[in-house]
Amino acid sequence: MSEHDVERTDETLERRARAVFDASVGQLDAATTARLRAARHAAVSELRSPRPLAWQRWSLPVAMAASAALVGVLLWRAPAESPEPVAGPVPVAAMDAIEMVADDDLEMVTEELEFYAWIEQADPAGNSGGQG
Amino acid sequence: MTGPATLEALMLEPTADAPGPRGEELSLDSAETLDRFLAGVERGAFRIAQMALRDRDEALDAVQDAMLHLARRYADRPSAEWRPLFHRILYNGIRDRQRRRSVRARLFGAFPGSHDRDESEGDPLERIAGGGPDPARQLMNDEAMQRLEVALAALPARQQEAFALRCLQGLDVAETAAAMGCSEGSVKTHYFRALQSLRTALGEVY
């Protein structure tokens, strides 16, 4: 088979394959097309539903990471400042301070969660106005 | 046209945080544009997925997932980029399902009730009564399509992909490269080899 014949065969094959494929697409049954339509509507409706702003989505993990880092630093620094083990009230005071900081952070995180939940309930249309 | 490397970067960096129309709301125009785009590709995408997965429900799920993924993460991209992005997402989903299926098959073996062939092609009577081509012509098309599916299934995955995207879906070389995540040269090679094999398998009947 010459190169020209091969090219012609390939073109015929491509054209025929495309035609057969298009025909099979055109013959999809009603149930399948209905499901495809429903899937499309679901996808497009995603665009119309409100989404949390970027800072809202990132603030919680960032706050948690910051809290963890803070607690870690405090734990790491506490023994460094008192190289020899000291019995008595000093370590207890340090632990109290850590607990207070940690509690404050957790409280802040909880408050933020409640705040976002309130925003969603108060404004289901998504007009939170966060970006002015 | 977006090159594969660029598309790779786009997919690795979804634009959910980027400023632009996607923020809290997308304009009605954008939603309508996306709706039109998806309406234009959904049937072909379904048939491609069905050919690859040989299961109607799995194919529908793959298309639905690809639509949702595109809408959620890439809707704010220029609409010209949607086609390769959509097919890239679709093929990723198809490959995931094929992998899961092969793992399942390895784990559970071939149970008598298991099937890898599509058993729910829809109601054939409905298809015939649907005002389509005459039954004889439809039968010929069905047979030709079946031969094509068998011949395609015998090809390596990348060749199948290249042929489906280039020939059946009508993507150009650059779009196909972007959708497949490879160079345009690789697309040409895969496509050429696919054509060679299909010529041998279908040359006489096509």
CSV table of C-alpha atoms in Angstrom, one decimal:
chain,number,residue,atom,x,y,z
A,1,MET,CA,0.0,0.0,0.0
A,2,SER,CA,1.5,3.4,-1.0
A,3,GLU,CA,1.8,6.3,1.4
A,4,HIS,CA,-1.0,8.0,-0.4
A,5,ASP,CA,-3.3,5.0,0.0
A,6,VAL,CA,-2.4,4.8,3.7
A,7,GLU,CA,-3.3,8.4,4.1
A,8,ARG,CA,-6.6,7.9,2.3
A,9,THR,CA,-7.4,4.9,4.4
A,10,ASP,CA,-6.6,6.7,7.6
A,11,GLU,CA,-8.8,9.6,6.6
A,12,THR,CA,-11.6,7.3,5.8
A,13,LEU,CA,-11.2,5.5,9.0
A,14,GLU,CA,-11.1,8.7,11.0
A,15,ARG,CA,-14.2,10.0,9.2
A,16,ARG,CA,-16.1,6.8,9.7
A,17,ALA,CA,-15.1,6.4,13.3
A,18,ARG,CA,-16.3,10.0,14.0
A,19,ALA,CA,-19.5,9.4,12.2
A,20,VAL,CA,-20.2,6.2,14.1
A,21,PHE,CA,-19.3,7.8,17.4
A,22,ASP,CA,-21.5,10.8,16.7
A,23,ALA,CA,-24.4,8.5,15.8
A,24,SER,CA,-24.0,6.6,19.0
A,25,VAL,CA,-23.9,9.8,21.0
A,26,GLY,CA,-27.1,10.9,19.2
A,27,GLN,CA,-28.8,7.6,20.2
A,28,LEU,CA,-28.4,7.9,23.9
A,29,ASP,CA,-31.6,6.9,25.7
A,30,ALA,CA,-33.8,9.4,27.5
A,31,ALA,CA,-32.8,8.1,31.0
A,32,THR,CA,-29.1,8.7,30.3
A,33,THR,CA,-29.6,12.2,28.9
A,34,ALA,CA,-31.8,13.1,31.8
A,35,ARG,CA,-29.1,12.0,34.2
A,36,LEU,CA,-26.5,14.0,32.3
A,37,ARG,CA,-28.7,17.0,32.4
A,38,ALA,CA,-29.3,16.7,36.1
A,39,ALA,CA,-25.5,16.3,36.6
A,40,ARG,CA,-24.9,19.5,34.6
A,41,HIS,CA,-27.5,21.4,36.5
A,42,ALA,CA,-25.9,20.3,39.8
A,43,ALA,CA,-22.5,21.5,38.5
A,44,VAL,CA,-23.8,24.8,37.3
A,45,SER,CA,-25.7,25.4,40.5
A,46,GLU,CA,-22.4,25.1,42.4
A,47,LEU,CA,-21.5,28.4,40.8
A,48,ARG,CA,-24.6,30.1,42.1
A,49,SER,CA,-24.2,28.9,45.7
A,50,PRO,CA,-22.3,31.1,48.1
A,51,ARG,CA,-18.8,30.1,48.9
A,52,PRO,CA,-16.8,31.0,52.0
A,53,LEU,CA,-14.2,33.7,51.3
A,54,ALA,CA,-10.5,32.6,51.2
A,55,TRP,CA,-9.7,34.1,54.6
A,56,GLN,CA,-12.7,32.4,56.1
A,57,ARG,CA,-11.5,29.0,54.9
A,58,TRP,CA,-8.0,29.5,55.9
A,59,SER,CA,-8.5,31.3,59.3
A,60,LEU,CA,-9.4,28.2,61.2
A,61,PRO,CA,-6.4,26.0,60.2
A,62,VAL,CA,-4.1,29.0,60.6
A,63,ALA,CA,-5.5,29.8,64.1
A,64,MET,CA,-5.1,26.1,65.1
A,65,ALA,CA,-1.6,25.9,63.7
A,66,ALA,CA,-0.6,29.2,65.5
A,67,SER,CA,-2.1,27.9,68.8
A,68,ALA,CA,-0.1,24.7,68.4
A,69,ALA,CA,3.0,26.6,67.6
A,70,LEU,CA,2.6,28.9,70.5
A,71,VAL,CA,2.1,26.1,72.9
A,72,GLY,CA,5.1,24.3,71.5
A,73,VAL,CA,7.3,27.3,71.9
A,74,LEU,CA,6.1,27.8,75.4
A,75,LEU,CA,6.8,24.2,76.3
A,76,TRP,CA,10.2,24.4,74.7
A,77,ARG,CA,11.1,27.7,76.3
A,78,ALA,CA,9.9,26.8,79.8
A,79,PRO,CA,12.7,24.3,80.7
A,80,ALA,CA,15.3,26.4,78.9
A,81,GLU,CA,14.8,29.2,81.3
A,82,SER,CA,15.2,27.0,84.2
A,83,PRO,CA,18.0,24.6,83.3
A,84,GLU,CA,18.0,22.9,86.6
A,85,PRO,CA,14.8,21.2,87.7
A,86,VAL,CA,13.2,23.5,90.3
A,87,ALA,CA,10.8,22.0,92.7
A,88,GLY,CA,8.0,24.3,93.9
A,89,PRO,CA,5.7,26.9,92.5
A,90,VAL,CA,7.7,28.0,89.3
A,91,PRO,CA,6.9,25.1,87.0
A,92,VAL,CA,3.3,25.1,88.2
A,93,ALA,CA,3.0,28.8,87.3
A,94,ALA,CA,4.5,28.1,83.9
A,95,MET,CA,2.0,25.3,83.2
A,96,ASP,CA,-0.8,27.6,84.3
A,97,ALA,CA,0.3,30.2,81.9
A,98,ILE,CA,0.4,27.7,79.1
A,99,GLU,CA,-3.0,26.4,79.9
A,100,MET,CA,-4.4,29.9,80.0
A,101,VAL,CA,-2.9,30.7,76.6
A,102,ALA,CA,-4.1,27.4,75.1
A,103,ASP,CA,-7.6,27.9,76.6
A,104,ASP,CA,-7.8,31.4,75.1
A,105,ASP,CA,-6.8,30.1,71.7
A,106,LEU,CA,-9.3,27.3,71.8
A,107,GLU,CA,-12.0,29.7,72.9
A,108,MET,CA,-11.1,32.0,70.0
A,109,VAL,CA,-11.3,29.1,67.5
A,110,THR,CA,-14.7,28.0,68.9
A,111,GLU,CA,-15.9,31.6,68.7
A,112,GLU,CA,-14.8,31.8,65.1
A,113,LEU,CA,-16.6,28.6,64.2
A,114,GLU,CA,-19.8,29.9,65.8
A,115,PHE,CA,-19.3,33.2,64.0
A,116,TYR,CA,-19.0,31.6,60.6
A,117,ALA,CA,-22.0,29.4,61.3
A,118,TRP,CA,-24.0,32.6,62.2
A,119,ILE,CA,-22.9,34.3,59.0
A,120,GLU,CA,-24.1,31.3,56.9
A,121,GLN,CA,-27.5,31.3,58.7
A,122,ALA,CA,-27.9,35.0,58.7
A,123,ASP,CA,-27.1,35.4,55.0
A,124,PRO,CA,-27.8,32.3,53.0
A,125,ALA,CA,-27.4,34.3,49.7
A,126,GLY,CA,-23.7,34.7,50.4
A,127,ASN,CA,-23.7,38.5,50.6
A,128,SER,CA,-21.4,38.5,53.6
A,129,GLY,CA,-19.7,41.6,52.3
A,130,GLY,CA,-16.3,40.4,53.4
A,131,GLN,CA,-14.5,41.9,50.4
A,132,GLY,CA,-16.2,45.2,50.4
B,1,MET,CA,-3.2,27.8,23.2
B,2,THR,CA,-2.4,26.5,26.7
B,3,GLY,CA,0.5,24.1,26.7
B,4,PRO,CA,0.5,21.0,28.8
B,5,ALA,CA,3.0,22.4,31.3
B,6,THR,CA,0.8,25.4,31.8
B,7,LEU,CA,-2.3,23.3,32.2
B,8,GLU,CA,-0.5,21.2,34.7
B,9,ALA,CA,0.3,24.3,36.7
B,10,LEU,CA,-3.3,25.5,36.4
B,11,MET,CA,-4.6,22.2,37.7
B,12,LEU,CA,-2.1,22.1,40.6
B,13,GLU,CA,-3.1,25.6,41.5
B,14,PRO,CA,-6.8,25.8,41.6
B,15,THR,CA,-8.0,29.3,41.5
B,16,ALA,CA,-10.4,29.2,44.4
B,17,ASP,CA,-8.4,31.9,46.2
B,18,ALA,CA,-7.6,34.0,43.3
B,19,PRO,CA,-9.4,37.3,43.0
B,20,GLY,CA,-11.9,37.5,40.2
B,21,PRO,CA,-15.4,36.7,39.4
B,22,ARG,CA,-15.4,33.4,41.2
B,23,GLY,CA,-15.1,34.9,44.7
B,24,GLU,CA,-18.6,34.7,46.3
B,25,GLU,CA,-20.6,34.7,43.1
B,26,LEU,CA,-20.1,34.1,39.5
B,27,SER,CA,-22.1,36.2,37.1
B,28,LEU,CA,-25.1,34.7,35.5
B,29,ASP,CA,-23.4,35.0,32.1
B,30,SER,CA,-20.6,32.7,33.4
B,31,ALA,CA,-23.0,30.2,34.7
B,32,GLU,CA,-24.8,30.2,31.4
B,33,THR,CA,-21.6,29.9,29.5
B,34,LEU,CA,-20.6,26.9,31.6
B,35,ASP,CA,-24.0,25.4,31.2
B,36,ARG,CA,-23.7,25.7,27.4
B,37,PHE,CA,-20.2,24.3,27.5
B,38,LEU,CA,-21.2,21.3,29.5
B,39,ALA,CA,-24.3,20.7,27.4
B,40,GLY,CA,-22.1,20.6,24.4
B,41,VAL,CA,-19.6,18.0,25.8
B,42,GLU,CA,-21.7,15.9,28.2
B,43,ARG,CA,-22.9,13.3,25.7
B,44,GLY,CA,-19.6,12.7,24.0
B,45,ALA,CA,-17.9,12.6,27.4
B,46,PHE,CA,-20.3,10.0,28.6
B,47,ARG,CA,-19.8,7.8,25.6
B,48,ILE,CA,-16.0,8.1,26.0
B,49,ALA,CA,-16.3,7.2,29.6
B,50,GLN,CA,-18.6,4.4,28.8
B,51,MET,CA,-16.2,3.0,26.3
B,52,ALA,CA,-13.4,3.1,28.7
B,53,LEU,CA,-15.2,1.8,31.8
B,54,ARG,CA,-17.8,-0.4,30.0
B,55,ASP,CA,-20.3,0.5,32.7
B,56,ARG,CA,-23.1,3.0,32.2
B,57,ASP,CA,-23.5,4.0,35.9
B,58,GLU,CA,-19.8,4.4,36.4
B,59,ALA,CA,-19.5,6.4,33.2
B,60,LEU,CA,-22.3,8.7,34.4
B,61,ASP,CA,-20.6,9.1,37.8
B,62,ALA,CA,-17.3,9.9,36.1
B,63,VAL,CA,-18.9,12.6,33.9
B,64,GLN,CA,-20.8,14.1,36.9
B,65,ASP,CA,-17.6,14.2,39.0
B,66,ALA,CA,-15.8,15.9,36.1
B,67,MET,CA,-18.5,18.5,35.7
B,68,LEU,CA,-18.6,19.3,39.5
B,69,HIS,CA,-14.8,19.4,39.6
B,70,LEU,CA,-14.6,21.8,36.7
B,71,ALA,CA,-17.4,24.0,38.1
B,72,ARG,CA,-15.9,24.1,41.6
B,73,ARG,CA,-12.3,24.7,40.8
B,74,TYR,CA,-11.8,26.0,37.3
B,75,ALA,CA,-15.0,27.9,36.4
B,76,ASP,CA,-13.2,31.2,36.6
B,77,ARG,CA,-10.6,30.1,34.0
B,78,PRO,CA,-11.2,31.4,30.5
B,79,SER,CA,-13.8,29.3,28.8
B,80,ALA,CA,-11.3,28.4,26.1
B,81,GLU,CA,-9.4,26.4,28.7
B,82,TRP,CA,-12.4,24.4,29.8
B,83,ARG,CA,-12.3,21.7,27.2
B,84,PRO,CA,-8.8,20.3,27.8
B,85,LEU,CA,-9.3,20.8,31.5
B,86,PHE,CA,-12.6,19.0,31.5
B,87,HIS,CA,-11.2,16.1,29.6
B,88,ARG,CA,-8.2,15.9,31.8
B,89,ILE,CA,-10.4,15.7,34.8
B,90,LEU,CA,-12.6,13.2,33.1
B,91,TYR,CA,-9.7,10.9,32.2
B,92,ASN,CA,-8.2,11.2,35.7
B,93,GLY,CA,-11.6,10.0,37.0
B,94,ILE,CA,-11.7,7.2,34.5
B,95,ARG,CA,-8.2,6.0,35.4
B,96,ASP,CA,-9.1,6.2,39.1
B,97,ARG,CA,-12.1,4.0,38.6
B,98,GLN,CA,-10.2,1.6,36.5
B,99,ARG,CA,-7.5,1.3,39.2
B,100,ARG,CA,-10.1,0.8,41.9
B,101,ARG,CA,-11.8,-1.8,39.8
B,102,SER,CA,-8.6,-3.7,39.2
B,103,VAL,CA,-7.8,-3.6,42.9
B,104,ARG,CA,-11.3,-4.9,43.7
B,105,ALA,CA,-10.9,-7.7,41.1
B,106,ARG,CA,-7.6,-8.7,42.6
B,107,LEU,CA,-9.0,-8.7,46.1
B,108,PHE,CA,-12.3,-10.5,45.4
B,109,GLY,CA,-11.5,-12.5,42.3
B,110,ALA,CA,-14.0,-13.1,39.5
B,111,PHE,CA,-17.3,-13.7,41.2
B,112,PRO,CA,-19.9,-15.3,38.9
B,113,GLY,CA,-22.2,-12.2,39.5
B,114,SER,CA,-19.5,-9.7,38.7
B,115,HIS,CA,-19.6,-8.0,35.3
B,116,ASP,CA,-17.2,-5.8,33.4
B,117,ARG,CA,-19.4,-5.4,30.5
B,118,ASP,CA,-22.1,-2.7,30.3
B,119,GLU,CA,-25.4,-4.3,31.0
B,120,SER,CA,-27.6,-1.2,31.1
B,121,GLU,CA,-27.5,0.3,27.8
B,122,GLY,CA,-30.9,1.7,28.2
B,123,ASP,CA,-34.1,0.5,26.7
B,124,PRO,CA,-33.5,-0.5,23.1
B,125,LEU,CA,-37.1,-0.1,22.2
B,126,GLU,CA,-37.0,3.4,23.4
B,127,ARG,CA,-34.0,4.1,21.3
B,128,ILE,CA,-35.7,2.8,18.2
B,129,ALA,CA,-38.9,4.6,18.9
B,130,GLY,CA,-37.1,7.8,19.6
B,131,GLY,CA,-37.4,9.2,16.2
B,132,GLY,CA,-33.8,8.4,15.3
B,133,PRO,CA,-32.5,6.8,12.1
B,134,ASP,CA,-34.3,3.8,10.7
B,135,PRO,CA,-33.7,0.5,12.5
B,136,ALA,CA,-31.5,-1.1,9.8
B,137,ARG,CA,-29.2,1.9,9.7
B,138,GLN,CA,-29.1,2.1,13.4
B,139,LEU,CA,-28.2,-1.6,13.6
B,140,MET,CA,-25.3,-1.0,11.2
B,141,ASN,CA,-24.1,1.9,13.3
B,142,ASP,CA,-24.4,-0.1,16.4
B,143,GLU,CA,-22.3,-2.9,14.9
B,144,ALA,CA,-19.7,-0.4,13.6
B,145,MET,CA,-19.5,1.2,17.0
B,146,GLN,CA,-19.1,-2.1,18.7
B,147,ARG,CA,-16.2,-3.0,16.4
B,148,LEU,CA,-14.7,0.3,17.1
B,149,GLU,CA,-15.0,-0.2,20.8
B,150,VAL,CA,-13.5,-3.6,20.7
B,151,ALA,CA,-10.6,-2.4,18.5
B,152,LEU,CA,-10.0,0.6,20.8
B,153,ALA,CA,-10.1,-1.5,23.9
B,154,ALA,CA,-7.2,-3.6,22.5
B,155,LEU,CA,-5.0,-0.4,22.3
B,156,PRO,CA,-2.8,0.8,25.1
B,157,ALA,CA,-4.5,3.3,27.4
B,158,ARG,CA,-2.6,6.4,26.1
B,159,GLN,CA,-3.3,5.5,22.5
B,160,GLN,CA,-7.0,5.1,23.3
B,161,GLU,CA,-7.0,8.4,25.0
B,162,ALA,CA,-5.2,10.1,22.1
B,163,PHE,CA,-7.6,8.7,19.5
B,164,ALA,CA,-10.7,9.4,21.6
B,165,LEU,CA,-9.7,13.0,22.2
B,166,ARG,CA,-8.3,13.8,18.8
B,167,CYS,CA,-10.6,11.9,16.5
B,168,LEU,CA,-13.8,11.3,18.4
B,169,GLN,CA,-14.0,14.5,20.5
B,170,GLY,CA,-12.3,16.7,17.9
B,171,LEU,CA,-9.7,18.3,20.1
B,172,ASP,CA,-6.7,19.7,18.3
B,173,VAL,CA,-3.2,18.5,19.0
B,174,ALA,CA,-2.5,21.2,21.5
B,175,GLU,CA,-5.7,20.7,23.4
B,176,THR,CA,-5.2,16.9,23.4
B,177,ALA,CA,-1.6,17.4,24.8
B,178,ALA,CA,-3.0,19.6,27.5
B,179,ALA,CA,-5.8,17.1,28.3
B,180,MET,CA,-3.3,14.2,28.4
B,181,GLY,CA,-0.6,16.1,30.2
B,182,CYS,CA,2.1,15.3,27.7
B,183,SER,CA,3.8,17.0,24.8
B,184,GLU,CA,2.3,17.6,21.4
B,185,GLY,CA,4.9,15.2,20.0
B,186,SER,CA,3.8,12.4,22.3
B,187,VAL,CA,0.2,13.0,21.2
B,188,LYS,CA,1.2,12.7,17.6
B,189,THR,CA,3.1,9.5,18.3
B,190,HIS,CA,0.2,7.9,20.3
B,191,TYR,CA,-2.3,9.0,17.7
B,192,PHE,CA,-0.2,7.6,14.8
B,193,ARG,CA,0.2,4.3,16.6
B,194,ALA,CA,-3.5,4.1,17.4
B,195,LEU,CA,-4.3,4.7,13.8
B,196,GLN,CA,-1.9,2.1,12.6
B,197,SER,CA,-3.5,-0.5,14.9
B,198,LEU,CA,-7.0,0.5,14.1
B,199,ARG,CA,-6.2,0.4,10.3
B,200,THR,CA,-5.2,-3.2,10.8
B,201,ALA,CA,-8.2,-4.1,12.9
B,202,LEU,CA,-10.9,-2.1,11.1
B,203,GLY,CA,-9.4,-1.4,7.7
B,204,GLU,CA,-11.6,-3.9,5.9
B,205,VAL,CA,-14.9,-3.1,7.5
B,206,TYR,CA,-14.4,0.6,7.8
